[in-house]
Amino acid sequence: MITIKEAVTKKEMTAFVKFPFSLYKNNPYWVPPIIADEVDSFDKTKNPAFENAEAYFYLAYKDDKIVGRIAAIINWSEVNDQQKRKVRFGWFDAIDNIEVTKALLEKVYELGLKNNLEHVEGPMGFSNLDKVGVLTEGFEEIGTMITWYNHPYYANHFEQLGFAKEKEYLESKFPFENVKPEFFEKANDLVKKRYQLTPLNFKNTKEVMPHVDKMFDLFNASYASLSSFVAISDVQKEYFKKKYIRFINPEFIKFIEDKDHNLVAFSIVMPSFSEALQKSKGKLFPFGFLHLIKARKQAKDMIFYLIGVHPDYQNKAVTAIIFNEYYLTFKEKGVVNCFRTPELADNVAIHNLWKHFFPVVHKRRCTYIKNL
């Protein structure tokens, strides 16, 4: 018999976070989170996502043993402002037993029906900056700290339970040696001169911080046209500053300003923390933080995390400046491989941006949808 219980206490939330550690034990491709950080991100008093969202966390038990977990989420900005009557689910993990998956998803349906919502979609987090999608290809590729890894049977479970694919995301990689500067050097010089633009580079985090609020404002402006986008609030900006900026080597943050010091483009690249997180086993202490610090400084694999261009400067080849700056930094640092975070399969513009580097799609993931 399968029993579903809501995780409420700190002990239960910790069990919720730690369940995948047993599910993926000895799996060389799964990348664990930092347990304390993940527990904090589910704390309604600490994560500002709960300003506009509500979430409930459930554990599935069989024979008094945890066999699955799921978060049922409503993003009220999405429901009220965008009129998308959707209940989300995320942080889904389960053993290969469809009855467990079914029992967990029933809790999501309950929340949606209680609030007169029309459909359920997932896996996805609270907002656009959270992890998204169930892996459908690339199970023998190491995960990242900003994506979920899962067993191949997850997608089969969803399809058996009447879900259909909704959005597909691609993850690509290319060796740095594929980057030929002749594709962007000339455009870099022309665009800088024509629009009087200046790249900003940083040596330490202290130099970056005065610009971060402007970066988030630009993020909101540059992604506003996407159908699924929910803007980041001022409180969320502060939260993401504390949560993510410390992980990023400031030399891998690139900003572009106009002559009046307005931010017109930005990009953030993160060193791969995958192996460091595996060595840390979910804990910063006593030695986990040392693995992360080493990766921050010495990693040779880079993940293109975010790139944003102001709408007024889109289609003006401003990304040539960004690519040129990264080329110089990566060459100096001896970077070997470049990876792209999940990007919508139908986002032709973003895929065209990278075509000269001959990327190879090495993972696919998607969200699943079902009418209530």
C-alpha positions as a Python dict, from the first residue, in 0.01 Angstrom:
ca = {
    (1, 'M'): (0, 0, 0),
    (2, 'I'): (124, 348, -91),
    (3, 'T'): (74, 631, 158),
    (4, 'I'): (119, 999, 73),
    (5, 'K'): (221, 1241, 347),
    (6, 'E'): (281, 1616, 326),
    (7, 'A'): (632, 1720, 432),
    (8, 'V'): (597, 2009, 674),
    (9, 'T'): (861, 1995, 947),
    (10, 'K'): (1232, 2065, 896),
    (11, 'K'): (1301, 1693, 942),
    (12, 'E'): (1041, 1599, 678),
    (13, 'M'): (1169, 1864, 434),
    (14, 'T'): (1522, 1732, 480),
    (15, 'A'): (1393, 1381, 402),
    (16, 'F'): (1224, 1527, 92),
    (17, 'V'): (1555, 1675, -26),
    (18, 'K'): (1759, 1365, 60),
    (19, 'F'): (1536, 1105, -110),
    (20, 'P'): (1718, 1129, -449),
    (21, 'F'): (2047, 1052, -272),
    (22, 'S'): (1923, 696, -220),
    (23, 'L'): (1739, 675, -556),
    (24, 'Y'): (2054, 768, -750),
    (25, 'K'): (2311, 612, -522),
    (26, 'N'): (2624, 520, -720),
    (27, 'N'): (2477, 677, -1036),
    (28, 'P'): (2776, 856, -1201),
    (29, 'Y'): (2554, 1105, -1388),
    (30, 'W'): (2337, 1243, -1106),
    (31, 'V'): (2457, 1566, -945),
    (32, 'P'): (2339, 1624, -586),
    (33, 'P'): (2226, 1962, -454),
    (34, 'I'): (2368, 2119, -141),
    (35, 'I'): (2116, 1982, 110),
    (36, 'A'): (2100, 2288, 335),
    (37, 'D'): (2054, 2524, 37),
    (38, 'E'): (1776, 2311, -108),
    (39, 'V'): (1592, 2292, 226),
    (40, 'D'): (1619, 2671, 258),
    (41, 'S'): (1481, 2720, -93),
    (42, 'F'): (1161, 2542, 19),
    (43, 'D'): (1128, 2764, 329),
    (44, 'K'): (842, 3011, 282),
    (45, 'T'): (1016, 3260, 512),
    (46, 'K'): (1340, 3256, 310),
    (47, 'N'): (1255, 3214, -58),
    (48, 'P'): (1078, 3519, -208),
    (49, 'A'): (925, 3298, -479),
    (50, 'F'): (653, 3237, -219),
    (51, 'E'): (547, 3602, -253),
    (52, 'N'): (367, 3498, -572),
    (53, 'A'): (352, 3123, -537),
    (54, 'E'): (227, 2856, -303),
    (55, 'A'): (369, 2507, -283),
    (56, 'Y'): (308, 2181, -101),
    (57, 'F'): (562, 1904, -69),
    (58, 'Y'): (463, 1538, -59),
    (59, 'L'): (643, 1214, 19),
    (60, 'A'): (524, 869, -89),
    (61, 'Y'): (578, 579, 152),
    (62, 'K'): (560, 205, 92),
    (63, 'D'): (630, -34, 380),
    (64, 'D'): (738, 270, 589),
    (65, 'K'): (1007, 356, 335),
    (66, 'I'): (1015, 671, 118),
    (67, 'V'): (963, 572, -246),
    (68, 'G'): (880, 906, -410),
    (69, 'R'): (839, 1282, -376),
    (70, 'I'): (670, 1572, -555),
    (71, 'A'): (606, 1946, -512),
    (72, 'A'): (263, 2083, -611),
    (73, 'I'): (295, 2450, -706),
    (74, 'I'): (74, 2740, -811),
    (75, 'N'): (248, 3049, -947),
    (76, 'W'): (-24, 3308, -886),
    (77, 'S'): (143, 3569, -1110),
    (78, 'E'): (111, 3323, -1394),
    (79, 'V'): (-252, 3242, -1310),
    (80, 'N'): (-374, 3597, -1240),
    (81, 'D'): (-157, 3816, -1464),
    (82, 'Q'): (-116, 3583, -1762),
    (83, 'Q'): (-448, 3404, -1723),
    (84, 'K'): (-277, 3066, -1745),
    (85, 'R'): (-489, 2843, -1529),
    (86, 'K'): (-213, 2599, -1452),
    (87, 'V'): (-96, 2401, -1152),
    (88, 'R'): (271, 2305, -1170),
    (89, 'F'): (460, 2009, -1033),
    (90, 'G'): (833, 1988, -970),
    (91, 'W'): (1104, 1810, -774),
    (92, 'F'): (949, 1482, -882),
    (93, 'D'): (1135, 1161, -812),
    (94, 'A'): (1004, 808, -769),
    (95, 'I'): (1097, 443, -789),
    (96, 'D'): (990, 254, -1102),
    (97, 'N'): (637, 191, -983),
    (98, 'I'): (365, 373, -1174),
    (99, 'E'): (128, 350, -878),
    (100, 'V'): (372, 568, -680),
    (101, 'T'): (384, 825, -960),
    (102, 'K'): (5, 818, -991),
    (103, 'A'): (-49, 866, -616),
    (104, 'L'): (189, 1163, -605),
    (105, 'L'): (34, 1333, -908),
    (106, 'E'): (-313, 1293, -753),
    (107, 'K'): (-204, 1550, -490),
    (108, 'V'): (-119, 1793, -771),
    (109, 'Y'): (-458, 1736, -935),
    (110, 'E'): (-628, 1801, -600),
    (111, 'L'): (-457, 2138, -564),
    (112, 'G'): (-546, 2237, -920),
    (113, 'L'): (-911, 2137, -891),
    (114, 'K'): (-946, 2306, -551),
    (115, 'N'): (-838, 2634, -717),
    (116, 'N'): (-1044, 2586, -1036),
    (117, 'L'): (-736, 2549, -1252),
    (118, 'E'): (-757, 2384, -1592),
    (119, 'H'): (-440, 2186, -1646),
    (120, 'V'): (-124, 2053, -1483),
    (121, 'E'): (227, 2093, -1624),
    (122, 'G'): (570, 1984, -1509),
    (123, 'P'): (829, 1918, -1403),
    (124, 'M'): (903, 2286, -1340),
    (125, 'G'): (989, 2505, -1045),
    (126, 'F'): (840, 2820, -894),
    (127, 'S'): (973, 3055, -1164),
    (128, 'N'): (1177, 3086, -1484),
    (129, 'L'): (1508, 3065, -1299),
    (130, 'D'): (1429, 2725, -1150),
    (131, 'K'): (1504, 2387, -1304),
    (132, 'V'): (1272, 2263, -1576),
    (133, 'G'): (1185, 1948, -1769),
    (134, 'V'): (1219, 1573, -1743),
    (135, 'L'): (1519, 1424, -1920),
    (136, 'T'): (1419, 1217, -2227),
    (137, 'E'): (1762, 1176, -2393),
    (138, 'G'): (2114, 1200, -2255),
    (139, 'F'): (2092, 968, -1955),
    (140, 'E'): (2462, 887, -1986),
    (141, 'E'): (2570, 1252, -1972),
    (142, 'I'): (2659, 1408, -1639),
    (143, 'G'): (2399, 1649, -1502),
    (144, 'T'): (2453, 2008, -1391),
    (145, 'M'): (2367, 2205, -1079),
    (146, 'I'): (2094, 2388, -1274),
    (147, 'T'): (1912, 2089, -1424),
    (148, 'W'): (1730, 1782, -1295),
    (149, 'Y'): (1858, 1435, -1373),
    (150, 'N'): (1616, 1145, -1382),
    (151, 'H'): (1575, 779, -1472),
    (152, 'P'): (1447, 692, -1825),
    (153, 'Y'): (1117, 554, -1693),
    (154, 'Y'): (988, 894, -1572),
    (155, 'A'): (864, 999, -1918),
    (156, 'N'): (701, 657, -1966),
    (157, 'H'): (511, 698, -1639),
    (158, 'F'): (375, 1039, -1742),
    (159, 'E'): (265, 915, -2084),
    (160, 'Q'): (94, 609, -1936),
    (161, 'L'): (-98, 843, -1704),
    (162, 'G'): (-236, 1050, -1991),
    (163, 'F'): (18, 1331, -2010),
    (164, 'A'): (136, 1476, -2342),
    (165, 'K'): (461, 1655, -2422),
    (166, 'E'): (420, 2031, -2394),
    (167, 'K'): (755, 2215, -2427),
    (168, 'E'): (1078, 2055, -2548),
    (169, 'Y'): (1420, 2183, -2442),
    (170, 'L'): (1758, 2111, -2597),
    (171, 'E'): (2098, 2108, -2428),
    (172, 'S'): (2403, 2136, -2649),
    (173, 'K'): (2778, 2125, -2611),
    (174, 'F'): (3079, 2211, -2822),
    (175, 'P'): (3455, 2207, -2766),
    (176, 'F'): (3612, 2552, -2726),
    (177, 'E'): (3839, 2471, -3019),
    (178, 'N'): (3526, 2498, -3241),
    (179, 'V'): (3513, 2872, -3167),
    (180, 'K'): (3672, 3059, -3457),
    (181, 'P'): (3712, 3432, -3382),
    (182, 'E'): (3673, 3531, -3748),
    (183, 'F'): (3297, 3473, -3708),
    (184, 'F'): (3260, 3760, -3461),
    (185, 'E'): (3581, 3971, -3450),
    (186, 'K'): (3485, 4200, -3738),
    (187, 'A'): (3124, 4239, -3615),
    (188, 'N'): (3257, 4307, -3264),
    (189, 'D'): (3454, 4609, -3386),
    (190, 'L'): (3177, 4740, -3611),
    (191, 'V'): (2897, 4709, -3354),
    (192, 'K'): (3100, 4872, -3075),
    (193, 'K'): (3181, 5166, -3299),
    (194, 'R'): (2835, 5204, -3459),
    (195, 'Y'): (2637, 5200, -3135),
    (196, 'Q'): (2909, 5338, -2904),
    (197, 'L'): (2906, 5030, -2683),
    (198, 'T'): (3161, 4929, -2421),
    (199, 'P'): (3215, 4582, -2269),
    (200, 'L'): (3259, 4558, -1891),
    (201, 'N'): (3485, 4291, -1744),
    (202, 'F'): (3534, 4212, -1378),
    (203, 'K'): (3809, 4074, -1158),
    (204, 'N'): (3616, 4035, -831),
    (205, 'T'): (3260, 4000, -704),
    (206, 'K'): (3270, 4343, -536),
    (207, 'E'): (3303, 4504, -882),
    (208, 'V'): (3002, 4312, -1013),
    (209, 'M'): (2751, 4384, -736),
    (210, 'P'): (2666, 4750, -827),
    (211, 'H'): (2550, 4628, -1169),
    (212, 'V'): (2343, 4325, -1067),
    (213, 'D'): (2009, 4505, -1018),
    (214, 'K'): (2038, 4655, -1366),
    (215, 'M'): (2115, 4308, -1498),
    (216, 'F'): (1793, 4166, -1353),
    (217, 'D'): (1595, 4462, -1493),
    (218, 'L'): (1744, 4387, -1834),
    (219, 'F'): (1665, 4017, -1786),
    (220, 'N'): (1299, 4109, -1729),
    (221, 'A'): (1296, 4337, -2037),
    (222, 'S'): (1472, 4095, -2272),
    (223, 'Y'): (1260, 3790, -2182),
    (224, 'A'): (923, 3966, -2143),
    (225, 'S'): (798, 3851, -2484),
    (226, 'L'): (831, 3479, -2400),
    (227, 'S'): (491, 3327, -2338),
    (228, 'S'): (590, 3155, -2014),
    (229, 'F'): (788, 3442, -1861),
    (230, 'V'): (715, 3576, -1512),
    (231, 'A'): (915, 3886, -1415),
    (232, 'I'): (1160, 3880, -1121),
    (233, 'S'): (1062, 4107, -831),
    (234, 'D'): (1298, 4331, -631),
    (235, 'V'): (1293, 4090, -337),
    (236, 'Q'): (1377, 3800, -566),
    (237, 'K'): (1670, 3998, -706),
    (238, 'E'): (1822, 4017, -358),
    (239, 'Y'): (1764, 3645, -305),
    (240, 'F'): (1927, 3543, -633),
    (241, 'K'): (2221, 3773, -563),
    (242, 'K'): (2294, 3584, -242),
    (243, 'K'): (2217, 3242, -385),
    (244, 'Y'): (2400, 3250, -717),
    (245, 'I'): (2655, 3530, -746),
    (246, 'R'): (2891, 3362, -499),
    (247, 'F'): (2908, 3056, -726),
    (248, 'I'): (3011, 3255, -1033),
    (249, 'N'): (3367, 3349, -1112),
    (250, 'P'): (3330, 3726, -1184),
    (251, 'E'): (3563, 3689, -1483),
    (252, 'F'): (3281, 3493, -1650),
    (253, 'I'): (3024, 3774, -1615),
    (254, 'K'): (3012, 4008, -1916),
    (255, 'F'): (2812, 4331, -1942),
    (256, 'I'): (2775, 4569, -2237),
    (257, 'E'): (2695, 4939, -2178),
    (258, 'D'): (2600, 5224, -2408),
    (259, 'K'): (2762, 5568, -2397),
    (260, 'D'): (2525, 5674, -2114),
    (261, 'H'): (2618, 5368, -1903),
    (262, 'N'): (2285, 5199, -1965),
    (263, 'L'): (2312, 4820, -1966),
    (264, 'V'): (2216, 4686, -2310),
    (265, 'A'): (2336, 4324, -2286),
    (266, 'F'): (2471, 4074, -2036),
    (267, 'S'): (2583, 3716, -2014),
    (268, 'I'): (2663, 3484, -1726),
    (269, 'V'): (2872, 3172, -1765),
    (270, 'M'): (2914, 2932, -1476),
    (271, 'P'): (3202, 2692, -1430),
    (272, 'S'): (3080, 2334, -1410),
    (273, 'F'): (3033, 2234, -1047),
    (274, 'S'): (2909, 1883, -1132),
    (275, 'E'): (3212, 1685, -1016),
    (276, 'A'): (3269, 1916, -718),
    (277, 'L'): (2908, 1863, -603),
    (278, 'Q'): (2942, 1487, -644),
    (279, 'K'): (3252, 1494, -423),
    (280, 'S'): (3074, 1719, -170),
    (281, 'K'): (2788, 1464, -131),
    (282, 'G'): (2539, 1740, -54),
    (283, 'K'): (2736, 1904, 227),
    (284, 'L'): (2947, 2219, 238),
    (285, 'F'): (3131, 2110, 552),
    (286, 'P'): (3384, 1993, 642),
    (287, 'F'): (3536, 1977, 292),
    (288, 'G'): (3256, 2031, 39),
    (289, 'F'): (3316, 2404, 5),
    (290, 'L'): (3680, 2339, -86),
    (291, 'H'): (3573, 2132, -388),
    (292, 'L'): (3339, 2414, -496),
    (293, 'I'): (3602, 2686, -454),
    (294, 'K'): (3848, 2483, -660),
    (295, 'A'): (3591, 2432, -938),
    (296, 'R'): (3501, 2803, -935),
    (297, 'K'): (3862, 2891, -1010),
    (298, 'Q'): (3992, 2596, -1210),
    (299, 'A'): (3706, 2427, -1398),
    (300, 'K'): (3771, 2380, -1771),
    (301, 'D'): (3406, 2312, -1859),
    (302, 'M'): (3180, 2618, -1884),
    (303, 'I'): (2801, 2643, -1882),
    (304, 'F'): (2634, 2936, -2061),
    (305, 'Y'): (2372, 3011, -1798),
    (306, 'L'): (2201, 3334, -1905),
    (307, 'I'): (2225, 3576, -2194),
    (308, 'G'): (2006, 3882, -2237),
    (309, 'V'): (1991, 4168, -2487),
    (310, 'H'): (1770, 4475, -2455),
    (311, 'P'): (1483, 4467, -2709),
    (312, 'D'): (1616, 4786, -2873),
    (313, 'Y'): (1945, 4609, -2947),
    (314, 'Q'): (1819, 4267, -3050),
    (315, 'N'): (1911, 4177, -3410),
    (316, 'K'): (2200, 4426, -3400),
    (317, 'A'): (2478, 4167, -3352),
    (318, 'V'): (2555, 4281, -2996),
    (319, 'T'): (2626, 3917, -2909),
    (320, 'A'): (2942, 3945, -3123),
    (321, 'I'): (3087, 4166, -2847),
    (322, 'I'): (2991, 3910, -2582),
    (323, 'F'): (3142, 3621, -2778),
    (324, 'N'): (3462, 3817, -2837),
    (325, 'E'): (3501, 3892, -2465),
    (326, 'Y'): (3443, 3527, -2372),
    (327, 'Y'): (3682, 3410, -2640),
    (328, 'L'): (3961, 3618, -2487),
    (329, 'T'): (3882, 3504, -2131),
    (330, 'F'): (3835, 3136, -2219),
    (331, 'K'): (4157, 3129, -2418),
    (332, 'E'): (4347, 3275, -2122),
    (333, 'K'): (4186, 3027, -1879),
    (334, 'G'): (4240, 2719, -2096),
    (335, 'V'): (3869, 2633, -2122),
    (336, 'V'): (3807, 2300, -2296),
    (337, 'N'): (3428, 2252, -2331),
    (338, 'C'): (3125, 2479, -2353),
    (339, 'F'): (2773, 2371, -2255),
    (340, 'R'): (2437, 2541, -2304),
    (341, 'T'): (2156, 2527, -2050),
    (342, 'P'): (1813, 2400, -2159),
    (343, 'E'): (1674, 2616, -2441),
    (344, 'L'): (1332, 2582, -2602),
    (345, 'A'): (1356, 2364, -2912),
    (346, 'D'): (1144, 2611, -3110),
    (347, 'N'): (1356, 2915, -3016),
    (348, 'V'): (1515, 2946, -3361),
    (349, 'A'): (1687, 3277, -3282),
    (350, 'I'): (1888, 3134, -2992),
    (351, 'H'): (1992, 2827, -3191),
    (352, 'N'): (2108, 3043, -3483),
    (353, 'L'): (2321, 3240, -3238),
    (354, 'W'): (2542, 2937, -3177),
    (355, 'K'): (2544, 2773, -3521),
    (356, 'H'): (2900, 2877, -3614),
    (357, 'F'): (3032, 2679, -3315),
    (358, 'F'): (2878, 2355, -3448),
    (359, 'P'): (2711, 2250, -3122),
    (360, 'V'): (2593, 1893, -3072),
    (361, 'V'): (2263, 1827, -2894),
    (362, 'H'): (2353, 1588, -2614),
    (363, 'K'): (2038, 1606, -2400),
    (364, 'R'): (1668, 1659, -2455),
    (365, 'R'): (1408, 1725, -2192),
    (366, 'C'): (1046, 1831, -2190),
    (367, 'T'): (757, 1931, -1973),
    (368, 'Y'): (438, 1726, -1974),
    (369, 'I'): (83, 1858, -1966),
    (370, 'K'): (-259, 1712, -1880),
    (371, 'N'): (-604, 1866, -1859),
    (372, 'L'): (-775, 1843, -1522),
}
